[in-house]
């Protein structure tokens, strides 16, 4: 063979090698990414629920294994070689049969996966990932220390309890109506206190304390309250043309929801339903907050924010509106309306933190004060507000003056009491005896029990 032909042959071979190299490096068959392994856990395992493991790979997974490693032994929990590679595998890895007697406080789960790539001399890309998990098979210790004897529909109650768990994650009180009450640390480490509330719009009440740890162990304890039904007034109110063309037309100019709406009945429905919903949603958001600071007591005075006042509308009144004998809308009156002199001074018997002091739609000018433990008071329809957000008010400080701002026909105070975003009966918090039996006595009893333990 001539030197020329030999040189061409070498060049051809080199060219083929280059082409082959480019093909190998660019072809999806020779991808070089190792499989991705993820475990949906927070580094705890109760050895009861399965571990959720996901393996992903672009070229497809050819084989995988899951091994549990303890101090003394190794167990293969999963192993599979796939005939047809899969791009994603989701595993529910059950604990081994020996899990019940396992004494290890921590274990290792080793996941190995190989993909179907032709890389690495056709062996594919392999990855080994190790997860170290803390073993926690024990449920949180949960016990009720003291609680109110009863709760009345529309009313409040108090519960104090103890929770003990090294890996505690979450504590709350779930109810039959979907509300979760958040407890506050109380008196000593591991103890908690919470006010409860039964919404006037709910027919039934049940509260259960729930404690969860990071290993998904859960404890529950039912709060054994005597459930007392209470009937609230139903008012059938006929809408007059004077009211619709007067107050409602005036309010309709104020709200975004009623802009461009000229029909009086449509205006009323929008104000009574849509605007009310928006205004009350804001109130509920503001009054749902609970401090995480530990408290040792909760002193509260009976609530009489307006001197020499007459009650002009009751809490819980279910109002049904009609026009020309046709049902139009309904609402619940979730406060106590009180009236004395025009622009009377509002002087609450309890100090607190001002968390809202602004205009709020149908409630008009409205300060809200936080008294701690998720207890708030609200003062609606004011003519003027004399406090600002962030201010600490003193006992009997003049915080505002009565008026008729918002959805009010005459000068009065709409006085609301809320527990973690739920309106409750002001009458209970105006009753010294009720507060002693349901709040202070419960706290004193709990502290005595805690001190003895």
Coordinates of C-alpha atoms in Angstrom, one line a residue:
X1 CA 0.0 0.0 0.0
X2 CA 1.3 3.4 -0.9
X3 CA 2.1 6.0 1.7
X4 CA -0.7 8.2 0.3
X5 CA -3.3 5.4 0.7
X6 CA -2.0 4.6 4.2
X7 CA -2.3 8.3 5.2
X8 CA -5.9 8.4 3.9
X9 CA -6.8 5.3 5.8
X10 CA -5.4 6.7 9.1
X11 CA -7.4 9.9 8.5
X12 CA -10.5 8.0 7.8
X13 CA -10.1 6.0 11.0
X14 CA -9.5 9.1 13.0
X15 CA -12.6 10.7 11.4
X16 CA -14.7 7.7 12.3
X17 CA -13.4 7.8 15.9
X18 CA -14.2 11.5 16.1
X19 CA -17.7 11.0 14.7
X20 CA -18.2 8.0 17.0
X21 CA -17.0 10.1 20.0
X22 CA -19.4 13.0 19.1
X23 CA -22.2 10.5 18.7
X24 CA -21.5 8.9 22.1
X25 CA -21.2 12.3 23.9
X26 CA -24.4 13.7 22.2
X27 CA -26.6 10.7 22.0
X28 CA -29.3 10.3 24.7
X29 CA -28.4 6.6 24.8
X30 CA -25.1 7.6 26.4
X31 CA -26.4 10.2 28.8
X32 CA -24.2 10.6 31.9
X33 CA -26.6 12.0 34.5
X34 CA -27.1 9.7 37.5
X35 CA -30.6 8.9 38.7
X36 CA -32.2 11.3 41.3
X37 CA -33.3 9.8 44.6
X38 CA -35.6 11.7 46.9
X39 CA -37.3 10.6 50.1
X40 CA -40.3 12.4 51.4
X41 CA -39.4 12.5 55.1
X42 CA -38.2 14.9 57.7
X43 CA -35.5 12.6 58.9
X44 CA -37.8 10.8 61.4
X45 CA -39.5 7.4 61.0
X46 CA -42.0 5.8 63.4
X47 CA -41.5 2.3 61.8
X48 CA -45.3 2.2 61.3
X49 CA -46.0 4.2 58.2
X50 CA -44.2 3.4 54.9
X51 CA -41.3 5.5 53.6
X52 CA -42.1 7.4 50.4
X53 CA -39.2 7.2 48.0
X54 CA -39.0 8.5 44.4
X55 CA -36.4 7.6 41.8
X56 CA -36.2 9.6 38.6
X57 CA -34.0 9.3 35.5
X58 CA -34.2 10.6 31.9
X59 CA -33.0 7.3 30.3
X60 CA -35.0 5.1 32.5
X61 CA -34.2 3.1 35.7
X62 CA -33.0 -0.4 35.1
X63 CA -32.5 -1.6 38.7
X64 CA -32.8 -0.4 42.2
X65 CA -32.6 -1.6 45.8
X66 CA -33.5 -0.3 49.2
X67 CA -31.6 -1.5 52.3
X68 CA -32.2 -0.9 55.9
X69 CA -29.1 -0.8 58.0
X70 CA -29.2 -1.0 61.8
X71 CA -26.4 -1.3 64.3
X72 CA -26.4 -5.1 64.1
X73 CA -27.8 -6.0 60.7
X74 CA -28.9 -5.2 57.2
X75 CA -32.3 -5.9 55.6
X76 CA -33.1 -5.6 51.9
X77 CA -36.6 -4.0 51.9
X78 CA -36.9 -3.6 48.1
X79 CA -35.0 -4.9 45.1
X80 CA -36.0 -5.1 41.5
X81 CA -34.4 -5.4 38.0
X82 CA -36.7 -4.0 35.3
X83 CA -37.2 -5.6 32.0
X84 CA -38.6 -2.4 30.7
X85 CA -36.9 0.6 32.2
X86 CA -39.0 3.3 33.8
X87 CA -38.3 7.0 34.0
X88 CA -39.9 7.3 37.4
X89 CA -40.5 4.9 40.2
X90 CA -42.5 5.7 43.4
X91 CA -42.0 3.3 46.3
X92 CA -43.9 2.8 49.5
X93 CA -41.3 1.1 51.6
X94 CA -42.9 -0.8 54.5
X95 CA -40.9 -1.4 57.7
X96 CA -39.5 -4.9 58.3
X97 CA -41.3 -7.4 60.5
X98 CA -38.6 -6.9 63.1
X99 CA -39.4 -3.2 63.4
X100 CA -41.6 -3.6 66.5
X101 CA -38.6 -4.9 68.6
X102 CA -36.0 -2.6 67.2
X103 CA -34.1 -0.7 69.9
X104 CA -32.0 1.5 67.6
X105 CA -32.5 5.3 68.0
X106 CA -31.3 5.9 64.5
X107 CA -31.0 3.8 61.4
X108 CA -29.8 4.2 57.8
X109 CA -31.7 3.6 54.6
X110 CA -29.5 3.0 51.6
X111 CA -31.0 3.4 48.2
X112 CA -29.1 2.3 45.1
X113 CA -30.3 2.9 41.5
X114 CA -28.8 2.2 38.1
X115 CA -30.2 3.6 34.8
X116 CA -30.4 2.2 31.3
X117 CA -27.8 4.5 29.8
X118 CA -25.1 2.9 27.6
X119 CA -22.5 5.0 29.3
X120 CA -19.8 3.5 31.5
X121 CA -19.1 0.7 29.0
X122 CA -22.8 -0.2 28.8
X123 CA -23.1 -0.5 32.6
X124 CA -25.2 2.7 33.0
X125 CA -25.0 5.4 35.6
X126 CA -25.2 4.3 39.2
X127 CA -26.0 6.2 42.3
X128 CA -26.1 5.3 46.0
X129 CA -27.8 7.6 48.5
X130 CA -27.8 7.1 52.2
X131 CA -30.5 8.6 54.5
X132 CA -30.0 8.6 58.3
X133 CA -33.3 8.6 60.1
X134 CA -34.2 9.0 63.8
X135 CA -36.4 6.3 65.1
X136 CA -39.4 7.5 67.1
X137 CA -42.1 4.9 67.8
X138 CA -43.6 6.7 70.8
X139 CA -46.7 8.9 70.6
X140 CA -46.7 12.2 72.5
X141 CA -47.9 12.1 76.1
X142 CA -51.0 14.2 76.3
X143 CA -53.2 14.8 79.4
X144 CA -55.8 17.5 80.3
X145 CA -55.1 19.3 83.5
X146 CA -58.1 21.6 83.9
X147 CA -61.0 22.8 81.8
X148 CA -64.3 24.8 82.0
X149 CA -67.3 22.7 83.0
X150 CA -69.4 23.7 80.0
X151 CA -69.6 25.7 76.8
X152 CA -72.8 27.4 75.6
X153 CA -73.6 27.9 72.0
X154 CA -72.1 31.2 71.0
X155 CA -69.9 31.2 74.1
X156 CA -66.4 30.5 75.3
X157 CA -64.5 28.0 77.5
X158 CA -61.0 27.4 78.6
X159 CA -58.7 24.3 78.6
X160 CA -55.2 23.7 80.1
X161 CA -53.3 20.6 79.2
X162 CA -49.8 19.0 79.2
X163 CA -47.9 17.6 76.2
X164 CA -44.5 15.8 76.4
X165 CA -42.5 14.6 73.5
X166 CA -38.8 14.9 72.5
X167 CA -39.7 15.5 68.9
X168 CA -42.9 17.5 69.2
X169 CA -43.9 19.1 66.0
X170 CA -47.5 20.5 66.3
X171 CA -50.2 21.1 68.9
X172 CA -53.7 22.3 68.1
X173 CA -57.3 21.8 69.1
X174 CA -59.5 20.6 66.2
X175 CA -63.2 21.2 66.3
X176 CA -66.3 19.6 64.7
X177 CA -66.7 22.7 62.5
X178 CA -63.2 22.9 61.0
X179 CA -61.7 25.6 63.2
X180 CA -58.3 24.9 64.7
X181 CA -57.5 26.7 68.0
X182 CA -53.9 27.3 68.7
X183 CA -52.8 26.9 72.4
X184 CA -50.3 29.2 74.2
X185 CA -47.5 28.0 76.5
X186 CA -48.6 28.2 80.1
X187 CA -46.9 28.5 83.4
X188 CA -44.2 25.7 83.0
X189 CA -42.5 23.9 80.2
X190 CA -44.8 21.4 78.5
X191 CA -48.1 23.0 79.6
X192 CA -50.5 24.8 77.3
X193 CA -53.7 26.9 77.6
X194 CA -56.3 27.8 75.1
X195 CA -59.7 29.6 75.0
X196 CA -62.3 27.8 72.9
X197 CA -65.3 29.2 71.1
X198 CA -68.6 27.8 69.8
X199 CA -69.8 29.9 66.8
X200 CA -73.4 30.9 67.0
X201 CA -73.9 29.7 63.4
X202 CA -72.8 26.1 64.3
X203 CA -75.3 23.5 65.6
X204 CA -72.8 21.3 67.3
X205 CA -69.6 21.6 69.2
X206 CA -66.7 19.1 69.8
X207 CA -63.1 19.9 70.6
X208 CA -60.2 17.5 70.5
X209 CA -56.6 18.3 71.4
X210 CA -54.1 16.9 68.9
X211 CA -50.4 16.5 69.4
X212 CA -48.1 15.4 66.4
X213 CA -44.4 14.7 66.4
X214 CA -41.9 14.8 63.5
X215 CA -42.2 11.0 63.1
X216 CA -46.0 11.3 62.4
X217 CA -47.0 9.8 65.8
X218 CA -50.2 11.4 67.0
X219 CA -52.1 11.7 70.3
X220 CA -55.6 12.9 70.7
X221 CA -57.7 13.9 73.8
X222 CA -61.3 15.0 73.7
X223 CA -62.1 18.0 75.8
X224 CA -65.1 16.8 78.0
X225 CA -67.2 19.9 78.1
X226 CA -70.9 19.9 78.9
X227 CA -72.6 21.2 75.7
X228 CA -75.4 23.7 76.4
X229 CA -77.7 24.7 73.6
X230 CA -79.0 28.3 73.5
X231 CA -81.8 29.7 71.4
X232 CA -81.1 33.0 69.7
X233 CA -83.6 35.4 68.3
X234 CA -84.8 35.3 64.7
X235 CA -85.8 38.7 63.4
X236 CA -87.9 39.1 60.3
X237 CA -87.1 42.5 58.9
X238 CA -89.1 44.2 56.1
X239 CA -87.0 46.5 54.0
X240 CA -88.7 49.9 53.4
X241 CA -88.2 52.1 50.4
X242 CA -87.0 54.9 52.6
X243 CA -84.2 52.7 54.0
X244 CA -83.2 51.5 50.6
X245 CA -83.2 54.9 49.0
X246 CA -81.6 56.5 52.0
X247 CA -79.0 54.6 54.0
X248 CA -78.4 51.8 51.4
X249 CA -78.1 54.3 48.5
X250 CA -75.6 56.3 50.6
X251 CA -73.5 53.3 51.4
X252 CA -73.7 52.1 47.7
X253 CA -71.7 55.2 46.7
X254 CA -68.9 54.1 49.1
X255 CA -68.2 50.5 48.1
X256 CA -66.4 49.0 45.1
X257 CA -68.9 46.1 45.1
X258 CA -71.9 48.4 44.4
X259 CA -70.3 50.7 41.8
X260 CA -72.5 50.8 38.7
X261 CA -75.3 49.0 40.5
X262 CA -78.5 51.1 40.5
X263 CA -81.1 48.6 41.7
X264 CA -81.8 49.1 45.4
X265 CA -82.4 45.5 46.2
X266 CA -79.2 44.4 44.4
X267 CA -77.3 47.1 46.3
X268 CA -78.7 45.8 49.6
X269 CA -77.7 42.2 48.8
X270 CA -74.2 43.2 47.8
X271 CA -73.7 45.3 51.0
X272 CA -75.3 42.7 53.3
X273 CA -73.5 39.7 51.8
X274 CA -70.4 40.6 49.8
X275 CA -69.2 43.7 51.6
X276 CA -70.0 42.1 55.0
X277 CA -68.1 39.0 54.1
X278 CA -65.0 41.0 53.1
X279 CA -65.2 43.2 56.3
X280 CA -65.7 40.2 58.6
X281 CA -62.9 38.3 56.8
X282 CA -60.5 41.1 57.7
X283 CA -61.7 41.0 61.3
X284 CA -61.2 37.3 61.5
X285 CA -57.7 37.5 60.1
X286 CA -56.7 40.2 62.6
X287 CA -58.2 38.4 65.6
X288 CA -57.0 34.9 64.9
X289 CA -53.4 35.5 66.1
X290 CA -52.2 34.0 69.3
X291 CA -48.9 34.8 71.1
X292 CA -46.2 32.0 71.4
X293 CA -44.9 33.6 74.7
X294 CA -45.5 31.7 77.9
X295 CA -48.0 33.2 80.3
X296 CA -48.5 32.4 84.0
X297 CA -52.0 33.9 84.4
X298 CA -54.8 35.7 82.6
X299 CA -56.4 38.5 84.5
X300 CA -59.4 40.1 82.8
X301 CA -62.0 42.5 84.2
X302 CA -65.7 42.3 83.3
X303 CA -66.4 44.3 80.1
X304 CA -68.5 47.5 80.2
X305 CA -67.1 49.7 77.6
X306 CA -69.9 52.3 77.6
X307 CA -71.1 54.0 80.8
X308 CA -74.9 54.0 81.5
X309 CA -75.6 52.4 78.1
X310 CA -78.8 50.6 77.0
X311 CA -78.6 47.5 74.9
X312 CA -80.4 48.1 71.6
X313 CA -79.6 44.9 69.7
X314 CA -78.5 41.5 71.0
X315 CA -75.7 39.2 70.0
X316 CA -76.6 36.2 67.8
X317 CA -79.7 37.8 66.3
X318 CA -80.5 36.0 63.1
X319 CA -81.8 38.6 60.8
X320 CA -83.9 37.7 57.7
X321 CA -84.7 40.5 55.3
X322 CA -87.7 40.7 52.9
X323 CA -89.1 43.2 50.5
X324 CA -92.8 43.2 49.6
X325 CA -93.1 39.8 51.2
X326 CA -90.2 38.3 49.2
X327 CA -87.1 36.9 50.9
X328 CA -84.0 39.0 50.0
X329 CA -81.1 38.2 52.3
X330 CA -80.0 37.3 55.8
X331 CA -77.2 37.9 58.3
X332 CA -76.2 37.3 61.9
X333 CA -75.6 40.1 64.3
X334 CA -72.3 39.1 65.9
X335 CA -72.0 41.8 68.6
X336 CA -73.9 43.7 71.2
X337 CA -75.3 47.2 70.2
X338 CA -75.2 49.7 73.1
X339 CA -76.3 53.3 73.1
X340 CA -76.1 56.2 75.5
X341 CA -75.4 59.8 74.6
X342 CA -74.3 60.9 71.1
X343 CA -70.6 60.6 70.6
X344 CA -70.3 59.0 74.1
X345 CA -66.8 58.1 75.3
X346 CA -65.8 54.4 74.9
X347 CA -63.7 53.4 77.9
X348 CA -63.0 49.6 78.1
X349 CA -62.4 48.1 81.5
X350 CA -59.4 46.2 80.1
X351 CA -56.2 47.6 78.6
X352 CA -54.4 45.9 75.7
X353 CA -52.7 46.2 72.4
X354 CA -54.3 48.1 69.5
X355 CA -54.1 45.8 66.5
X356 CA -56.5 47.8 64.2
X357 CA -57.7 51.4 64.1
X358 CA -59.2 52.2 60.8
X359 CA -62.4 52.3 58.7
X360 CA -63.8 48.8 57.8
X361 CA -66.8 49.0 55.5
X362 CA -70.1 48.3 57.2
X363 CA -68.4 48.5 60.6
X364 CA -67.3 52.1 60.0
X365 CA -64.5 53.5 62.1
X366 CA -63.4 50.5 64.2
X367 CA -60.6 49.9 66.7
X368 CA -59.7 46.4 67.8
X369 CA -57.8 45.6 71.0
X370 CA -55.9 42.4 71.8
X371 CA -56.1 41.4 75.5
X372 CA -53.9 38.2 75.2
X373 CA -54.7 34.5 74.9
X374 CA -56.4 35.1 71.6
X375 CA -59.1 37.3 73.2
X376 CA -60.0 40.5 71.3
X377 CA -62.6 43.3 71.6
X378 CA -64.0 45.3 68.7
X379 CA -65.7 48.7 68.7
X380 CA -67.7 49.5 65.6
X381 CA -69.5 52.5 64.1
X382 CA -67.4 55.1 66.0
X383 CA -67.5 58.7 65.1
X384 CA -63.8 59.1 66.0
X385 CA -60.9 56.9 67.0
X386 CA -58.4 58.1 69.5
X387 CA -55.8 55.3 69.4
X388 CA -53.3 54.0 66.8
X389 CA -52.1 50.5 65.8
X390 CA -49.2 49.4 68.1
X391 CA -50.4 51.5 71.0
X392 CA -50.9 50.0 74.5
X393 CA -54.1 51.1 76.0
X394 CA -54.8 51.5 79.8
X395 CA -57.8 50.5 81.8
X396 CA -60.7 52.9 81.2
X397 CA -58.8 54.9 78.6
X398 CA -61.0 56.8 76.1
X399 CA -60.2 54.9 72.9
X400 CA -63.0 56.2 70.7
X401 CA -66.5 57.9 70.6
X402 CA -69.7 56.3 69.6
X403 CA -71.2 57.2 66.2
X404 CA -73.1 56.0 63.2
X405 CA -70.3 55.4 60.6
X406 CA -70.7 52.4 58.3
X407 CA -74.0 50.4 58.3
X408 CA -75.6 52.1 61.3
X409 CA -78.9 54.0 61.4
X410 CA -78.3 55.8 64.7
X411 CA -75.5 56.7 67.1
X412 CA -74.4 53.6 69.0
X413 CA -71.5 51.2 69.7
X414 CA -71.3 47.8 68.1
X415 CA -69.3 45.9 70.8
X416 CA -67.8 42.6 69.7
X417 CA -65.8 40.0 71.6
X418 CA -63.7 37.5 69.6
X419 CA -61.8 34.3 70.5
X420 CA -59.2 33.4 67.9
X421 CA -61.3 34.9 65.1
X422 CA -64.7 33.7 66.3
X423 CA -67.3 36.1 67.6
X424 CA -68.6 35.1 71.1
X425 CA -71.3 36.3 73.5
X426 CA -70.2 39.6 75.1
X427 CA -72.6 38.8 78.0
X428 CA -70.3 36.1 79.3
X429 CA -67.4 38.5 79.4
X430 CA -69.6 41.1 81.2
X431 CA -70.4 38.6 83.9
X432 CA -67.9 38.6 86.8
X433 CA -69.2 35.2 88.2
X434 CA -68.9 33.5 84.8
X435 CA -65.3 34.7 84.3
X436 CA -64.4 33.5 87.8
X437 CA -65.9 30.0 87.2
X438 CA -64.8 29.5 83.6
X439 CA -61.5 31.4 83.5
X440 CA -59.8 32.2 86.8
X441 CA -60.8 29.1 88.7
X442 CA -59.6 26.9 85.9
X443 CA -56.2 28.6 85.8
X444 CA -55.9 28.5 89.6
X445 CA -56.8 24.8 89.7
X446 CA -54.3 24.0 86.9
X447 CA -51.4 25.9 88.6
X448 CA -52.1 24.0 91.8
X449 CA -52.0 20.6 90.0
X450 CA -48.8 21.6 88.1
X451 CA -47.1 22.7 91.3
X452 CA -47.8 19.3 93.0
X453 CA -46.6 17.3 90.0

